[in-house]
Coordinates of C-alpha atoms in Angstrom, one line a residue:
Chain A
X1 CA -0.1 -0.1 0.1
X2 CA 1.3 3.4 -0.8
X3 CA 2.5 5.5 2.4
X4 CA -0.5 7.8 2.3
X5 CA -3.1 5.0 2.0
X6 CA -1.6 3.0 4.8
X7 CA -1.8 6.4 6.9
X8 CA -5.5 6.9 5.9
X9 CA -6.3 3.5 6.6
X10 CA -4.6 3.6 10.2
X11 CA -6.4 6.9 11.0
X12 CA -10.0 5.5 10.0
X13 CA -9.0 2.5 12.2
X14 CA -8.5 4.5 15.1
X15 CA -11.6 6.7 14.4
X16 CA -13.6 3.5 14.3
X17 CA -12.4 2.2 17.6
X18 CA -12.8 5.7 19.1
X19 CA -16.3 6.1 17.9
X20 CA -17.1 2.5 19.1
X21 CA -15.7 3.4 22.7
X22 CA -17.7 6.5 22.8
X23 CA -21.3 4.9 21.6
X24 CA -20.9 2.2 23.7
X25 CA -20.1 4.5 26.7
X26 CA -23.1 6.6 25.8
X27 CA -25.9 3.9 25.0
X28 CA -24.4 0.5 25.9
X29 CA -23.5 -2.4 23.9
X30 CA -27.1 -3.7 23.2
X31 CA -27.8 -0.4 21.2
X32 CA -24.6 0.0 19.4
X33 CA -24.7 -0.4 15.5
X34 CA -22.3 -0.6 12.8
X35 CA -24.3 2.3 11.0
X36 CA -23.9 4.4 14.2
X37 CA -20.0 3.7 14.4
X38 CA -19.6 4.7 10.7
X39 CA -21.4 7.9 11.2
X40 CA -19.6 9.0 14.2
X41 CA -16.2 7.9 12.7
X42 CA -17.0 9.6 9.4
X43 CA -16.2 6.3 7.4
X44 CA -18.6 4.4 5.1
X45 CA -20.1 1.1 6.7
X46 CA -18.3 -0.7 3.9
X47 CA -14.9 0.5 5.4
X48 CA -15.9 -1.2 8.6
X49 CA -17.0 -4.4 7.0
X50 CA -13.8 -4.7 5.2
X51 CA -11.8 -5.1 8.4
X52 CA -14.4 -6.5 10.7
X53 CA -17.4 -9.0 10.3
X54 CA -19.6 -7.5 13.1
X55 CA -19.8 -5.3 15.9
X56 CA -18.6 -7.9 18.2
X57 CA -15.3 -8.1 16.3
X58 CA -14.8 -4.3 16.4
X59 CA -15.5 -4.4 20.3
X60 CA -13.1 -7.1 20.6
X61 CA -10.3 -5.2 18.9
X62 CA -11.3 -2.1 21.0
X63 CA -10.8 -4.2 24.3
X64 CA -7.6 -5.8 22.9
X65 CA -6.2 -2.3 22.4
X66 CA -7.5 -1.0 25.7
X67 CA -6.1 -3.6 27.9
X68 CA -2.6 -2.7 28.7
X69 CA -1.5 -6.0 30.4
X70 CA -1.7 -8.2 27.3
X71 CA 2.1 -8.8 27.0
X72 CA 4.2 -8.0 30.0
X73 CA 2.9 -8.6 33.6
X74 CA 3.5 -6.1 36.1
X75 CA 6.4 -6.8 38.5
X76 CA 6.8 -4.4 41.1
X77 CA 8.4 -7.0 43.4
X78 CA 5.4 -7.5 45.7
X79 CA 3.1 -10.3 44.4
X80 CA 0.0 -8.7 46.2
X81 CA 0.6 -5.3 44.7
X82 CA 0.8 -6.6 41.1
X83 CA -2.4 -8.8 41.7
X84 CA -4.2 -5.8 42.7
X85 CA -2.9 -3.9 39.7
X86 CA -4.1 -6.7 37.4
X87 CA -7.5 -7.1 39.0
X88 CA -8.1 -3.5 39.2
X89 CA -7.5 -3.2 35.5
X90 CA -10.3 -5.9 34.9
X91 CA -12.6 -4.2 37.3
X92 CA -12.3 -1.2 35.3
X93 CA -13.3 -3.0 32.0
X94 CA -16.4 -4.3 33.8
X95 CA -17.6 -0.9 35.0
X96 CA -20.1 0.6 34.7
X97 CA -22.3 -2.4 34.0
X98 CA -24.7 -0.6 31.8
X99 CA -22.2 0.7 29.4
X100 CA -19.2 -1.5 29.7
X101 CA -18.1 -2.8 26.2
X102 CA -16.5 -5.9 28.1
X103 CA -19.8 -7.0 29.6
X104 CA -21.6 -6.4 26.3
X105 CA -19.2 -8.6 24.4
X106 CA -19.4 -11.3 27.1
X107 CA -23.2 -11.4 26.9
X108 CA -23.1 -11.6 23.1
X109 CA -20.4 -14.3 23.2
X110 CA -22.7 -16.4 25.3
X111 CA -24.9 -17.1 22.3
X112 CA -22.3 -16.6 19.5
X113 CA -19.8 -19.7 19.4
X114 CA -17.7 -18.0 16.7
X115 CA -17.5 -14.7 18.7
X116 CA -16.8 -16.9 21.8
X117 CA -14.1 -18.4 20.2
X118 CA -12.3 -15.3 19.1
X119 CA -12.9 -13.8 22.7
X120 CA -11.2 -16.9 24.2
X121 CA -8.2 -17.3 21.7
X122 CA -7.4 -13.7 20.9
X123 CA -8.3 -11.6 24.1
X124 CA -8.2 -14.1 27.1
X125 CA -5.7 -16.9 26.3
X126 CA -2.6 -14.4 25.9
X127 CA -3.6 -12.7 29.1
X128 CA -3.9 -16.1 30.9
X129 CA -0.4 -16.7 29.7
X130 CA 0.7 -13.2 31.1
X131 CA -0.8 -13.9 34.4
X132 CA 0.7 -17.3 34.9
X133 CA 4.1 -15.8 33.9
X134 CA 3.8 -13.7 36.9
X135 CA 2.7 -16.4 39.3
X136 CA 5.4 -18.8 38.0
X137 CA 7.9 -16.1 38.8
X138 CA 6.6 -15.9 42.3
X139 CA 6.7 -19.7 42.5
X140 CA 10.1 -19.9 41.5
X141 CA 11.0 -17.2 44.1
X142 CA 9.5 -19.3 47.0
X143 CA 6.4 -17.0 47.4
X144 CA 3.9 -19.6 46.3
X145 CA 4.0 -23.3 47.2
X146 CA 5.7 -25.4 44.7
X147 CA 2.5 -27.6 44.3
X148 CA -0.1 -24.4 44.1
X149 CA -2.1 -25.2 40.9
X150 CA -1.7 -21.9 38.7
X151 CA -4.9 -22.7 36.8
X152 CA -6.7 -22.7 40.2
X153 CA -4.9 -19.6 41.1
X154 CA -6.4 -17.9 37.9
X155 CA -9.9 -19.0 38.8
X156 CA -9.8 -18.2 42.5
X157 CA -8.4 -14.5 41.6
X158 CA -10.6 -13.7 38.6
X159 CA -13.6 -15.8 39.3
X160 CA -15.1 -13.6 42.0
X161 CA -15.2 -10.7 39.5
X162 CA -17.2 -12.6 37.1
X163 CA -19.3 -14.1 39.7
X164 CA -20.2 -10.8 40.9
X165 CA -20.8 -9.5 37.3
X166 CA -23.3 -12.3 36.3
X167 CA -25.5 -12.0 39.4
X168 CA -25.1 -8.1 39.5
X169 CA -23.6 -8.1 43.1
X170 CA -21.3 -5.1 42.5
X171 CA -17.7 -5.1 41.7
X172 CA -15.3 -5.4 44.6
X173 CA -14.2 -2.2 46.4
X174 CA -10.5 -1.8 47.2
X175 CA -10.8 -3.2 50.8
X176 CA -12.9 -6.3 49.5
X177 CA -10.3 -6.8 46.8
X178 CA -7.6 -6.7 49.4
X179 CA -9.2 -9.5 51.3
X180 CA -9.8 -11.5 48.2
X181 CA -6.1 -11.4 47.4
X182 CA -5.1 -12.0 51.0
X183 CA -7.3 -15.2 51.3
X184 CA -6.2 -16.4 47.8
X185 CA -2.6 -16.1 48.6
X186 CA -3.1 -18.1 51.9
X187 CA -4.6 -20.8 49.5
X188 CA -1.3 -20.7 47.4
X189 CA 1.4 -20.3 49.9
X190 CA 3.2 -22.6 52.2
X191 CA 2.0 -22.7 55.7
X192 CA 4.4 -20.6 58.0
X193 CA 6.1 -22.5 60.7
Chain B
X1 CA -61.0 -20.2 42.7
X2 CA -63.1 -23.4 42.3
X3 CA -61.0 -26.7 43.0
X4 CA -61.1 -27.8 39.4
X5 CA -59.9 -24.3 38.1
X6 CA -57.2 -24.5 40.4
X7 CA -56.1 -27.8 39.5
X8 CA -56.3 -26.7 35.7
X9 CA -54.2 -23.9 36.5
X10 CA -51.5 -25.7 38.2
X11 CA -51.4 -28.3 35.3
X12 CA -51.0 -25.4 32.9
X13 CA -48.3 -23.9 34.8
X14 CA -46.4 -27.3 35.0
X15 CA -46.9 -27.9 31.4
X16 CA -45.4 -24.4 30.5
X17 CA -42.5 -24.8 32.5
X18 CA -41.9 -28.4 31.2
X19 CA -42.3 -27.0 27.4
X20 CA -39.7 -24.2 28.3
X21 CA -37.2 -26.7 29.6
X22 CA -37.6 -29.0 26.5
X23 CA -37.5 -26.2 24.0
X24 CA -34.4 -24.6 25.7
X25 CA -32.8 -27.9 25.6
X26 CA -33.5 -28.6 21.9
X27 CA -32.8 -25.1 20.4
X28 CA -31.1 -22.9 23.1
X29 CA -32.4 -19.9 24.9
X30 CA -31.8 -17.4 22.1
X31 CA -34.3 -19.3 20.0
X32 CA -37.0 -19.8 22.5
X33 CA -40.2 -17.7 22.0
X34 CA -43.5 -17.5 24.0
X35 CA -45.5 -18.7 20.9
X36 CA -43.3 -21.8 20.9
X37 CA -43.8 -22.4 24.7
X38 CA -47.5 -22.0 24.3
X39 CA -47.7 -24.3 21.2
X40 CA -45.8 -27.0 23.0
X41 CA -47.5 -26.7 26.5
X42 CA -51.1 -26.6 24.6
X43 CA -52.0 -23.2 26.2
X44 CA -52.6 -19.8 24.7
X45 CA -50.0 -17.1 24.7
X46 CA -52.6 -15.2 26.9
X47 CA -52.3 -17.8 29.7
X48 CA -48.6 -17.3 29.7
X49 CA -48.6 -13.6 29.7
X50 CA -51.1 -13.7 32.6
X51 CA -48.3 -15.2 34.9
X52 CA -45.2 -14.0 33.4
X53 CA -44.1 -10.7 31.7
X54 CA -41.4 -12.2 29.4
X55 CA -39.7 -15.5 28.5
X56 CA -37.0 -14.7 30.9
X57 CA -39.4 -14.6 33.7
X58 CA -40.5 -18.0 32.8
X59 CA -36.9 -19.5 32.7
X60 CA -36.3 -17.8 36.1
X61 CA -39.2 -19.7 37.5
X62 CA -38.0 -23.0 35.7
X63 CA -34.6 -22.7 37.4
X64 CA -36.1 -21.8 40.7
X65 CA -38.1 -25.0 40.5
X66 CA -35.2 -27.0 39.3
X67 CA -32.5 -26.1 41.8
X68 CA -33.2 -28.3 44.8
X69 CA -30.7 -26.4 47.2
X70 CA -32.8 -23.3 47.8
X71 CA -33.7 -23.8 51.3
X72 CA -31.7 -26.4 53.2
X73 CA -28.1 -26.8 52.5
X74 CA -26.6 -30.3 52.3
X75 CA -25.0 -31.4 55.6
X76 CA -23.2 -34.7 55.3
X77 CA -20.9 -33.7 58.2
X78 CA -18.0 -33.4 55.8
X79 CA -17.6 -29.7 54.3
X80 CA -15.7 -30.6 51.3
X81 CA -18.2 -33.1 50.5
X82 CA -21.1 -30.7 50.7
X83 CA -19.4 -28.0 48.7
X84 CA -18.7 -30.5 46.0
X85 CA -22.7 -31.2 46.1
X86 CA -23.3 -27.7 46.0
X87 CA -21.0 -26.9 43.0
X88 CA -21.8 -29.9 41.0
X89 CA -25.5 -28.8 40.9
X90 CA -24.5 -25.4 39.7
X91 CA -22.1 -27.0 37.1
X92 CA -25.2 -29.0 36.0
X93 CA -27.0 -26.0 35.5
X94 CA -24.4 -24.4 33.3
X95 CA -24.2 -27.4 31.0
X96 CA -24.2 -27.8 28.1
X97 CA -23.3 -24.2 27.4
X98 CA -25.3 -24.1 24.1
X99 CA -28.6 -25.0 25.6
X100 CA -28.3 -24.2 29.1
X101 CA -31.3 -22.0 30.5
X102 CA -29.1 -20.6 33.2
X103 CA -26.7 -19.4 30.8
X104 CA -29.3 -18.0 28.5
X105 CA -30.8 -16.2 31.5
X106 CA -27.5 -14.8 32.5
X107 CA -26.8 -13.4 29.2
X108 CA -30.2 -11.8 28.8
X109 CA -30.0 -10.3 32.3
X110 CA -26.6 -8.5 31.5
X111 CA -28.5 -6.1 29.3
X112 CA -31.9 -6.1 31.1
X113 CA -31.8 -4.4 34.5
X114 CA -35.2 -5.5 35.5
X115 CA -34.5 -9.4 35.0
X116 CA -31.1 -8.9 36.4
X117 CA -32.9 -7.5 39.6
X118 CA -35.3 -10.5 39.5
X119 CA -32.4 -12.9 39.0
X120 CA -30.5 -11.7 41.9
X121 CA -33.2 -11.3 44.5
X122 CA -35.3 -14.1 43.7
X123 CA -32.7 -16.9 42.6
X124 CA -29.5 -15.9 43.8
X125 CA -29.9 -14.1 47.2
X126 CA -31.9 -17.0 48.9
X127 CA -29.1 -19.5 47.7
X128 CA -26.3 -17.2 48.8
X129 CA -27.9 -17.3 52.2
X130 CA -28.3 -21.1 52.1
X131 CA -24.7 -21.4 51.4
X132 CA -23.6 -19.2 54.1
X133 CA -25.8 -21.0 56.5
X134 CA -23.7 -24.2 55.7
X135 CA -20.4 -22.1 56.2
X136 CA -21.3 -20.5 59.3
X137 CA -22.1 -23.9 60.7
X138 CA -18.6 -25.1 59.9
X139 CA -17.2 -22.0 61.3
X140 CA -19.0 -22.6 64.6
X141 CA -17.6 -26.1 64.6
X142 CA -14.2 -24.9 64.2
X143 CA -13.7 -26.2 60.6
X144 CA -13.1 -22.8 59.2
X145 CA -11.0 -19.8 60.6
X146 CA -13.0 -17.5 63.1
X147 CA -12.0 -14.6 60.8
X148 CA -12.6 -16.2 57.4
X149 CA -14.9 -14.0 55.3
X150 CA -17.9 -15.9 54.2
X151 CA -18.5 -13.4 51.4
X152 CA -15.0 -14.1 50.1
X153 CA -15.7 -17.9 50.4
X154 CA -18.6 -17.7 48.2
X155 CA -16.7 -15.7 45.8
X156 CA -13.6 -18.0 45.6
X157 CA -15.8 -21.0 45.4
X158 CA -18.5 -20.1 42.8
X159 CA -16.3 -17.5 40.9
X160 CA -14.4 -20.2 39.0
X161 CA -17.5 -21.6 37.5
X162 CA -18.6 -18.1 36.2
X163 CA -15.1 -17.2 35.1
X164 CA -14.7 -20.4 33.2
X165 CA -18.4 -19.9 31.6
X166 CA -17.9 -16.4 30.3
X167 CA -14.6 -17.2 28.7
X168 CA -15.6 -20.6 27.4
X169 CA -13.0 -22.5 29.1
X170 CA -15.1 -25.6 30.2
X171 CA -16.5 -26.5 33.3
X172 CA -14.4 -28.1 35.9
X173 CA -14.2 -31.9 35.9
X174 CA -14.4 -33.7 39.1
X175 CA -10.6 -33.8 40.0
X176 CA -10.2 -30.1 39.1
X177 CA -13.2 -29.4 41.3
X178 CA -11.7 -31.2 44.2
X179 CA -8.5 -29.1 43.6
X180 CA -10.5 -25.8 43.6
X181 CA -12.3 -26.9 46.9
X182 CA -8.9 -27.9 48.5
X183 CA -7.4 -24.6 47.9
X184 CA -10.3 -22.6 48.8
X185 CA -10.5 -24.6 52.3
X186 CA -6.8 -23.9 52.8
X187 CA -7.7 -20.3 52.4
X188 CA -10.4 -20.6 54.9
X189 CA -8.9 -22.7 57.5
X190 CA -6.6 -22.1 60.5
X191 CA -2.9 -23.2 59.8
X192 CA -2.3 -26.5 61.5
X193 CA 0.5 -26.3 64.3

């Protein structure tokens, strides 16, 4: 592609993702349409459909760009601090419930197997790998039991957010989050003698 | 109401719930309609709408009737065994993902605040109370730390099921479920000396 066309493409792509974030924040995922995104971004519907098959796919890419923890896990030296950083970012993506693009995408994927597969393989699996990388480092440093199951660790730490999301019980506040992390670390660390 | 009319009402109610369960199992929640339920149950749509405002409300009542653990928690004497019983029942309600009425209802409630409130207050809160009653008994018997947070316990035990549900990671098999329960109990029990 000629440099100018590539630059135009990239600026359209950014405008589409920005419009998607704005519209979802204003009206919620359920009322988001490709038409509205095209109008807000100043592009044609055809341009959007050239890159994405559905609004779900656009929102998936938006989330992939927004979540900063994809590649390198935080490592402050203190595991509890890093877990708080990771979980707080996810809480942010699930808040507020009425207009969160993340919750909208999750709801749609629950009855769309293709979108579900994309969500899992493209967005979630790489982040699970990042998370386990951080935990493995803690395990190597003796901060977690050598026999702690890191898949269980993932489920124990992230599960509460999704349990609370699906039953509309409210996201953890900072002190509840600290309690969740402290309990989970107790499950994963060797007893002190 | 005359006895005959009451009996007719009750048999219609049962036929409607049975038809809802069958149709959901055959085609999934998304394709369920009040029309189809009425046809299968041999009642009019008007009869259904007299009792329920929407298909979500019918499915909510179906789940409320199906889940046996509403009022009295299991108490075999062994806490891990009882937790396995409770969690296995929930796993059953979330399986198979394509046709589970529970998952269908959860997905719909994620963008319907009224249904979300019904789901939480009618189906979930009473079961949370039942669960905490069982845990409180274990705490009184010294099987859980006096300072274990029972809200956290709820989130740690049930969270993994919903985390795995929303990201299509597959429900826990029995050995993984045992590992989840063992880790969680370690988080909630006093260290052994």
